[in-house]
PDB file of C-alpha atoms and ligand atoms in Angstrom:
ATOM      1  CA  UNK A   1      41.071 165.686  48.588  1.00  0.00           C
ATOM      2  CA  UNK A   2      37.721 167.235  49.521  1.00  0.00           C
ATOM      3  CA  UNK A   3      37.558 169.757  52.240  1.00  0.00           C
ATOM      4  CA  UNK A   4      34.120 170.245  53.653  1.00  0.00           C
ATOM      5  CA  UNK A   5      32.622 172.296  56.411  1.00  0.00           C
ATOM      6  CA  UNK A   6      29.814 171.431  58.861  1.00  0.00           C
ATOM      7  CA  UNK A   7      28.511 173.541  62.009  1.00  0.00           C
ATOM      8  CA  UNK A   8      28.276 170.968  64.656  1.00  0.00           C
ATOM      9  CA  UNK A   9      29.806 168.769  67.372  1.00  0.00           C
ATOM     10  CA  UNK A  10      33.007 167.101  66.509  1.00  0.00           C
ATOM     11  CA  UNK A  11      32.141 164.030  68.595  1.00  0.00           C
ATOM     12  CA  UNK A  12      29.071 163.236  66.463  1.00  0.00           C
ATOM     13  CA  UNK A  13      30.945 163.055  63.163  1.00  0.00           C
ATOM     14  CA  UNK A  14      30.696 159.915  61.148  1.00  0.00           C
ATOM     15  CA  UNK A  15      34.273 159.821  59.877  1.00  0.00           C
ATOM     16  CA  UNK A  16      37.096 157.413  60.272  1.00  0.00           C
ATOM     17  CA  UNK A  17      38.973 159.743  62.622  1.00  0.00           C
ATOM     18  CA  UNK A  18      38.187 162.716  64.709  1.00  0.00           C
ATOM     19  CA  UNK A  19      40.846 165.114  65.839  1.00  0.00           C
ATOM     20  CA  UNK A  20      40.910 166.298  69.600  1.00  0.00           C
ATOM     21  CA  UNK A  21      42.289 169.684  70.484  1.00  0.00           C
ATOM     22  CA  UNK A  22      44.229 168.237  73.558  1.00  0.00           C
ATOM     23  CA  UNK A  23      46.818 169.506  75.927  1.00  0.00           C
ATOM     24  CA  UNK A  24      50.316 168.012  76.462  1.00  0.00           C
ATOM     25  CA  UNK A  25      49.218 165.900  79.362  1.00  0.00           C
ATOM     26  CA  UNK A  26      46.661 163.868  77.281  1.00  0.00           C
ATOM     27  CA  UNK A  27      44.572 163.606  80.426  1.00  0.00           C
ATOM     28  CA  UNK A  28      41.574 165.510  79.175  1.00  0.00           C
ATOM     29  CA  UNK A  29      40.316 169.095  79.734  1.00  0.00           C
ATOM     30  CA  UNK A  30      37.608 171.449  78.636  1.00  0.00           C
ATOM     31  CA  UNK A  31      36.314 172.341  75.212  1.00  0.00           C
ATOM     32  CA  UNK A  32      36.758 169.845  72.532  1.00  0.00           C
ATOM     33  CA  UNK A  33      38.946 167.717  74.790  1.00  0.00           C
ATOM     34  CA  UNK A  34      36.185 167.433  77.478  1.00  0.00           C
ATOM     35  CA  UNK A  35      33.602 166.585  74.864  1.00  0.00           C
ATOM     36  CA  UNK A  36      35.735 163.883  73.229  1.00  0.00           C
ATOM     37  CA  UNK A  37      36.523 162.161  76.538  1.00  0.00           C
ATOM     38  CA  UNK A  38      32.982 162.431  77.660  1.00  0.00           C
ATOM     39  CA  UNK A  39      31.593 161.028  74.434  1.00  0.00           C
ATOM     40  CA  UNK A  40      34.246 158.449  73.811  1.00  0.00           C
ATOM     41  CA  UNK A  41      34.227 157.079  77.449  1.00  0.00           C
ATOM     42  CA  UNK A  42      36.865 155.638  79.555  1.00  0.00           C
ATOM     43  CA  UNK A  43      38.624 153.744  76.876  1.00  0.00           C
ATOM     44  CA  UNK A  44      40.008 156.908  75.342  1.00  0.00           C
ATOM     45  CA  UNK A  45      41.621 158.075  78.558  1.00  0.00           C
ATOM     46  CA  UNK A  46      42.965 154.444  79.203  1.00  0.00           C
ATOM     47  CA  UNK A  47      44.721 154.489  75.844  1.00  0.00           C
ATOM     48  CA  UNK A  48      45.987 158.060  76.533  1.00  0.00           C
ATOM     49  CA  UNK A  49      47.504 156.884  79.816  1.00  0.00           C
ATOM     50  CA  UNK A  50      49.202 153.883  78.017  1.00  0.00           C
ATOM     51  CA  UNK A  51      50.711 156.401  75.583  1.00  0.00           C
ATOM     52  CA  UNK A  52      52.032 158.588  78.483  1.00  0.00           C
ATOM     53  CA  UNK A  53      53.413 155.503  80.188  1.00  0.00           C
ATOM     54  CA  UNK A  54      55.250 154.168  77.046  1.00  0.00           C
ATOM     55  CA  UNK A  55      56.088 156.486  74.154  1.00  0.00           C
ATOM     56  CA  UNK A  56      55.465 159.941  75.709  1.00  0.00           C
ATOM     57  CA  UNK A  57      56.455 160.063  79.445  1.00  0.00           C
ATOM     58  CA  UNK A  58      56.965 163.883  79.212  1.00  0.00           C
ATOM     59  CA  UNK A  59      53.656 164.504  77.442  1.00  0.00           C
ATOM     60  CA  UNK A  60      52.906 165.218  73.774  1.00  0.00           C
ATOM     61  CA  UNK A  61      54.563 168.523  72.635  1.00  0.00           C
ATOM     62  CA  UNK A  62      52.505 171.214  70.878  1.00  0.00           C
ATOM     63  CA  UNK A  63      52.433 170.482  67.081  1.00  0.00           C
ATOM     64  CA  UNK A  64      52.553 166.690  67.365  1.00  0.00           C
ATOM     65  CA  UNK A  65      49.771 164.053  67.295  1.00  0.00           C
ATOM     66  CA  UNK A  66      49.023 160.513  68.442  1.00  0.00           C
ATOM     67  CA  UNK A  67      46.040 158.192  67.945  1.00  0.00           C
ATOM     68  CA  UNK A  68      43.742 156.182  70.221  1.00  0.00           C
ATOM     69  CA  UNK A  69      40.380 154.415  69.822  1.00  0.00           C
ATOM     70  CA  UNK A  70      37.416 156.725  69.597  1.00  0.00           C
ATOM     71  CA  UNK A  71      35.597 154.517  72.237  1.00  0.00           C
ATOM     72  CA  UNK A  72      31.838 154.993  71.993  1.00  0.00           C
ATOM     73  CA  UNK A  73      31.901 157.726  69.314  1.00  0.00           C
ATOM     74  CA  UNK A  74      30.839 156.911  65.838  1.00  0.00           C
ATOM     75  CA  UNK A  75      34.390 157.462  64.518  1.00  0.00           C
ATOM     76  CA  UNK A  76      36.884 154.609  64.771  1.00  0.00           C
ATOM     77  CA  UNK A  77      39.923 156.771  66.083  1.00  0.00           C
ATOM     78  CA  UNK A  78      40.679 159.910  67.891  1.00  0.00           C
ATOM     79  CA  UNK A  79      43.782 161.705  66.736  1.00  0.00           C
ATOM     80  CA  UNK A  80      44.912 163.867  69.804  1.00  0.00           C
ATOM     81  CA  UNK A  81      46.973 166.953  68.756  1.00  0.00           C
ATOM     82  CA  UNK A  82      48.320 169.859  71.009  1.00  0.00           C
ATOM     83  CA  UNK A  83      47.866 173.217  69.610  1.00  0.00           C
ATOM     84  CA  UNK A  84      50.067 176.167  70.533  1.00  0.00           C
ATOM     85  CA  UNK A  85      48.778 178.756  73.019  1.00  0.00           C
ATOM     86  CA  UNK A  86      48.330 182.114  70.993  1.00  0.00           C
ATOM     87  CA  UNK A  87      51.018 184.697  71.682  1.00  0.00           C
ATOM     88  CA  UNK A  88      51.140 188.220  70.568  1.00  0.00           C
ATOM     89  CA  UNK A  89      54.960 188.336  71.117  1.00  0.00           C
ATOM     90  CA  UNK A  90      55.906 185.104  69.284  1.00  0.00           C
ATOM     91  CA  UNK A  91      54.822 183.806  66.043  1.00  0.00           C
ATOM     92  CA  UNK A  92      53.640 180.163  66.647  1.00  0.00           C
ATOM     93  CA  UNK A  93      51.852 179.609  63.448  1.00  0.00           C
ATOM     94  CA  UNK A  94      54.388 177.022  62.262  1.00  0.00           C
ATOM     95  CA  UNK A  95      53.462 174.976  65.274  1.00  0.00           C
ATOM     96  CA  UNK A  96      49.631 175.297  64.537  1.00  0.00           C
ATOM     97  CA  UNK A  97      50.391 174.233  60.900  1.00  0.00           C
ATOM     98  CA  UNK A  98      52.222 171.163  62.352  1.00  0.00           C
ATOM     99  CA  UNK A  99      49.107 170.080  64.278  1.00  0.00           C
ATOM    100  CA  UNK A 100      47.232 169.659  60.938  1.00  0.00           C
ATOM    101  CA  UNK A 101      50.203 168.084  59.043  1.00  0.00           C
ATOM    102  CA  UNK A 102      51.005 165.599  61.759  1.00  0.00           C
ATOM    103  CA  UNK A 103      47.357 164.690  62.409  1.00  0.00           C
ATOM    104  CA  UNK A 104      47.157 163.855  58.718  1.00  0.00           C
ATOM    105  CA  UNK A 105      50.322 161.773  58.790  1.00  0.00           C
ATOM    106  CA  UNK A 106      48.870 159.784  61.642  1.00  0.00           C
ATOM    107  CA  UNK A 107      45.664 159.535  59.511  1.00  0.00           C
ATOM    108  CA  UNK A 108      47.525 158.149  56.718  1.00  0.00           C
ATOM    109  CA  UNK A 109      49.292 155.660  58.887  1.00  0.00           C
ATOM    110  CA  UNK A 110      45.851 154.324  60.055  1.00  0.00           C
ATOM    111  CA  UNK A 111      44.645 154.350  56.409  1.00  0.00           C
ATOM    112  CA  UNK A 112      41.880 156.711  57.352  1.00  0.00           C
ATOM    113  CA  UNK A 113      39.807 157.946  54.388  1.00  0.00           C
ATOM    114  CA  UNK A 114      37.858 160.736  56.273  1.00  0.00           C
ATOM    115  CA  UNK A 115      39.001 162.988  59.147  1.00  0.00           C
ATOM    116  CA  UNK A 116      37.119 165.702  61.039  1.00  0.00           C
ATOM    117  CA  UNK A 117      39.104 168.522  62.573  1.00  0.00           C
ATOM    118  CA  UNK A 118      37.916 171.311  65.159  1.00  0.00           C
ATOM    119  CA  UNK A 119      39.395 174.697  65.111  1.00  0.00           C
ATOM    120  CA  UNK A 120      42.530 173.706  66.966  1.00  0.00           C
ATOM    121  CA  UNK A 121      43.914 176.493  69.279  1.00  0.00           C
ATOM    122  CA  UNK A 122      40.943 178.847  68.640  1.00  0.00           C
ATOM    123  CA  UNK A 123      39.228 178.254  71.936  1.00  0.00           C
ATOM    124  CA  UNK A 124      40.832 178.140  75.368  1.00  0.00           C
ATOM    125  CA  UNK A 125      44.289 178.679  73.600  1.00  0.00           C
ATOM    126  CA  UNK A 126      43.204 182.005  72.406  1.00  0.00           C
ATOM    127  CA  UNK A 127      44.012 181.973  68.631  1.00  0.00           C
ATOM    128  CA  UNK A 128      42.031 184.574  66.702  1.00  0.00           C
ATOM    129  CA  UNK A 129      39.427 182.533  64.556  1.00  0.00           C
ATOM    130  CA  UNK A 130      40.223 184.067  61.236  1.00  0.00           C
ATOM    131  CA  UNK A 131      43.890 183.457  61.458  1.00  0.00           C
ATOM    132  CA  UNK A 132      43.423 180.049  62.821  1.00  0.00           C
ATOM    133  CA  UNK A 133      41.205 179.145  59.930  1.00  0.00           C
ATOM    134  CA  UNK A 134      43.698 180.401  57.366  1.00  0.00           C
ATOM    135  CA  UNK A 135      46.486 178.330  58.830  1.00  0.00           C
ATOM    136  CA  UNK A 136      44.297 175.219  59.120  1.00  0.00           C
ATOM    137  CA  UNK A 137      43.148 175.470  55.497  1.00  0.00           C
ATOM    138  CA  UNK A 138      46.563 176.198  54.094  1.00  0.00           C
ATOM    139  CA  UNK A 139      48.481 173.447  55.923  1.00  0.00           C
ATOM    140  CA  UNK A 140      45.941 170.888  54.890  1.00  0.00           C
ATOM    141  CA  UNK A 141      46.118 171.998  51.164  1.00  0.00           C
ATOM    142  CA  UNK A 142      49.760 171.846  51.408  1.00  0.00           C
ATOM    143  CA  UNK A 143      49.925 168.311  52.774  1.00  0.00           C
ATOM    144  CA  UNK A 144      50.326 165.217  50.610  1.00  0.00           C
ATOM    145  CA  UNK A 145      47.849 163.204  52.607  1.00  0.00           C
ATOM    146  CA  UNK A 146      45.930 160.255  51.137  1.00  0.00           C
ATOM    147  CA  UNK A 147      42.858 161.086  53.227  1.00  0.00           C
ATOM    148  CA  UNK A 148      39.946 161.601  50.763  1.00  0.00           C
ATOM    149  CA  UNK A 149      37.626 163.805  52.935  1.00  0.00           C
ATOM    150  CA  UNK A 150      38.820 166.402  55.428  1.00  0.00           C
ATOM    151  CA  UNK A 151      35.804 167.965  57.318  1.00  0.00           C
ATOM    152  CA  UNK A 152      35.978 170.918  59.705  1.00  0.00           C
ATOM    153  CA  UNK A 153      33.406 170.483  62.418  1.00  0.00           C
ATOM    154  CA  UNK A 154      32.888 173.955  63.792  1.00  0.00           C
ATOM    155  CA  UNK A 155      30.825 174.776  66.801  1.00  0.00           C
ATOM    156  CA  UNK A 156      29.705 178.402  66.257  1.00  0.00           C
ATOM    157  CA  UNK A 157      28.370 180.294  63.232  1.00  0.00           C
ATOM    158  CA  UNK A 158      31.340 182.628  63.540  1.00  0.00           C
ATOM    159  CA  UNK A 159      33.820 179.699  63.185  1.00  0.00           C
ATOM    160  CA  UNK A 160      31.924 178.302  60.185  1.00  0.00           C
ATOM    161  CA  UNK A 161      32.163 181.766  58.554  1.00  0.00           C
ATOM    162  CA  UNK A 162      35.825 182.088  59.228  1.00  0.00           C
ATOM    163  CA  UNK A 163      36.524 178.754  57.721  1.00  0.00           C
ATOM    164  CA  UNK A 164      34.283 179.375  54.816  1.00  0.00           C
ATOM    165  CA  UNK A 165      36.096 182.585  54.115  1.00  0.00           C
ATOM    166  CA  UNK A 166      39.503 180.888  54.351  1.00  0.00           C
ATOM    167  CA  UNK A 167      38.453 178.190  51.957  1.00  0.00           C
ATOM    168  CA  UNK A 168      37.119 180.689  49.487  1.00  0.00           C
ATOM    169  CA  UNK A 169      40.450 182.634  49.567  1.00  0.00           C
ATOM    170  CA  UNK A 170      42.557 179.537  49.328  1.00  0.00           C
ATOM    171  CA  UNK A 171      41.011 177.414  46.525  1.00  0.00           C
ATOM    172  CA  UNK A 172      43.929 175.088  46.654  1.00  0.00           C
ATOM    173  CA  UNK A 173      45.703 173.248  43.801  1.00  0.00           C
ATOM    174  CA  UNK A 174      43.686 173.100  40.586  1.00  0.00           C
TER     175      UNK A 174
HETATM  176  N1  AR6 B 201      32.908 170.235  68.586  1.00  0.00           N
HETATM  177  C1  AR6 B 201      33.423 171.141  67.826  1.00  0.00           C
HETATM  178  N2  AR6 B 201      34.059 172.296  68.192  1.00  0.00           N
HETATM  179  C2  AR6 B 201      34.063 172.558  69.484  1.00  0.00           C
HETATM  180  C3  AR6 B 201      33.618 171.682  70.508  1.00  0.00           C
HETATM  181  C4  AR6 B 201      32.795 170.506  70.001  1.00  0.00           C
HETATM  182  N3  AR6 B 201      32.321 169.529  70.813  1.00  0.00           N
HETATM  183  N4  AR6 B 201      33.661 172.208  71.710  1.00  0.00           N
HETATM  184  C5  AR6 B 201      34.398 173.219  71.575  1.00  0.00           C
HETATM  185  N5  AR6 B 201      34.593 173.504  70.312  1.00  0.00           N
HETATM  186  P1  AR6 B 201      39.145 174.337  72.590  1.00  0.00           P
HETATM  187  P2  AR6 B 201      42.112 174.801  72.159  1.00  0.00           P
HETATM  188  C6  AR6 B 201      35.271 174.579  69.601  1.00  0.00           C
HETATM  189  O1  AR6 B 201      39.118 175.240  73.749  1.00  0.00           O
HETATM  190  O2  AR6 B 201      41.890 176.278  71.938  1.00  0.00           O
HETATM  191  C7  AR6 B 201      41.157 172.181  76.586  1.00  0.00           C
HETATM  192  O3  AR6 B 201      40.957 172.353  77.906  1.00  0.00           O
HETATM  193  C8  AR6 B 201      35.616 175.808  70.386  1.00  0.00           C
HETATM  194  O4  AR6 B 201      34.434 176.797  70.377  1.00  0.00           O
HETATM  195  O5  AR6 B 201      38.462 173.047  72.681  1.00  0.00           O
HETATM  196  O6  AR6 B 201      43.047 174.080  71.286  1.00  0.00           O
HETATM  197  C9  AR6 B 201      42.349 171.253  76.273  1.00  0.00           C
HETATM  198  O7  AR6 B 201      42.568 170.182  77.288  1.00  0.00           O
HETATM  199  C10 AR6 B 201      36.778 176.412  69.654  1.00  0.00           C
HETATM  200  O8  AR6 B 201      36.435 177.137  68.492  1.00  0.00           O
HETATM  201  O9  AR6 B 201      40.670 174.013  72.079  1.00  0.00           O
HETATM  202  C11 AR6 B 201      43.436 172.183  76.289  1.00  0.00           C
HETATM  203  O10 AR6 B 201      43.905 172.412  77.667  1.00  0.00           O
HETATM  204  C12 AR6 B 201      37.537 175.253  69.230  1.00  0.00           C
HETATM  205  O11 AR6 B 201      36.646 174.085  69.234  1.00  0.00           O
HETATM  206  C13 AR6 B 201      42.865 173.471  75.638  1.00  0.00           C
HETATM  207  O12 AR6 B 201      41.465 173.284  75.987  1.00  0.00           O
HETATM  208  C14 AR6 B 201      38.731 174.920  70.022  1.00  0.00           C
HETATM  209  O13 AR6 B 201      38.545 175.189  71.347  1.00  0.00           O
HETATM  210  C15 AR6 B 201      42.987 173.406  74.093  1.00  0.00           C
HETATM  211  O14 AR6 B 201      42.536 174.667  73.667  1.00  0.00           O
END
C-alpha cells in the first residue's frame, strides 16, 4: 500500500472514497463534516438519515465507520467515521486507531482502491496534531487492507508537516 500526503481539501480528492470526520448523529456539523455535506449535497444527508433509521438508531459510536454515496463530489463514496474527543484524563488513542481500521475495512468491503483521510479528531475534537498523525500512520500501516493508495488530505501546512514527520518516523513494513 502507498501512503501519500497532499495539502488540500478532502472534498476535492479524486479517489474512490473520502473519509468524513463526522459526529455520532451523522447529521452534519462543522469542519470536514460541513464541507463534505456541502460539497456532496443532499444525497449524502439522505443516506445518513436512512442509516440512522435502519442500522444505527442510536447513532454511530466513536471508532466505527459507515459508507454513503459521495453525491456531487468526485469520489464515489464517503466513509463517515466518528473520532473520539481528545481527553487529558483518559487515553482514547485506541478509539482513534479504530477509526482508521474500521474505515479501511469498509473501504475493502466496497472494493475501493484509493481512499483519502483527513486528520480525524484533530480539529473540533481537540487532538494534538502530532499525536493524531502518529496514531493515523501507525494504524494504517498495521492494517491488512487491500486499498492500494491511502492519501492524507490535510488542510494546513502544520498538519502536512506533522503527517510528513509521522510517516518519516514510521517507515512501515519493508
Ligand atoms: N479538508 C481537509 N481537512 C479539513 C477540511 C477540509 N475540507 N476542513 C477541516 N479540515 P474537524 P474532528 C481539517 O473539526 O476534530 C464537526 O463539527 C481541520 O483543520 O473537521 O474529528 C463534526 O460534525 C482538522 O485538522 O474534525 C464533529 O462534531 C481536521 O480536518 C466534529 O467536528 C479535522 O477537523 C469532529 O471533529
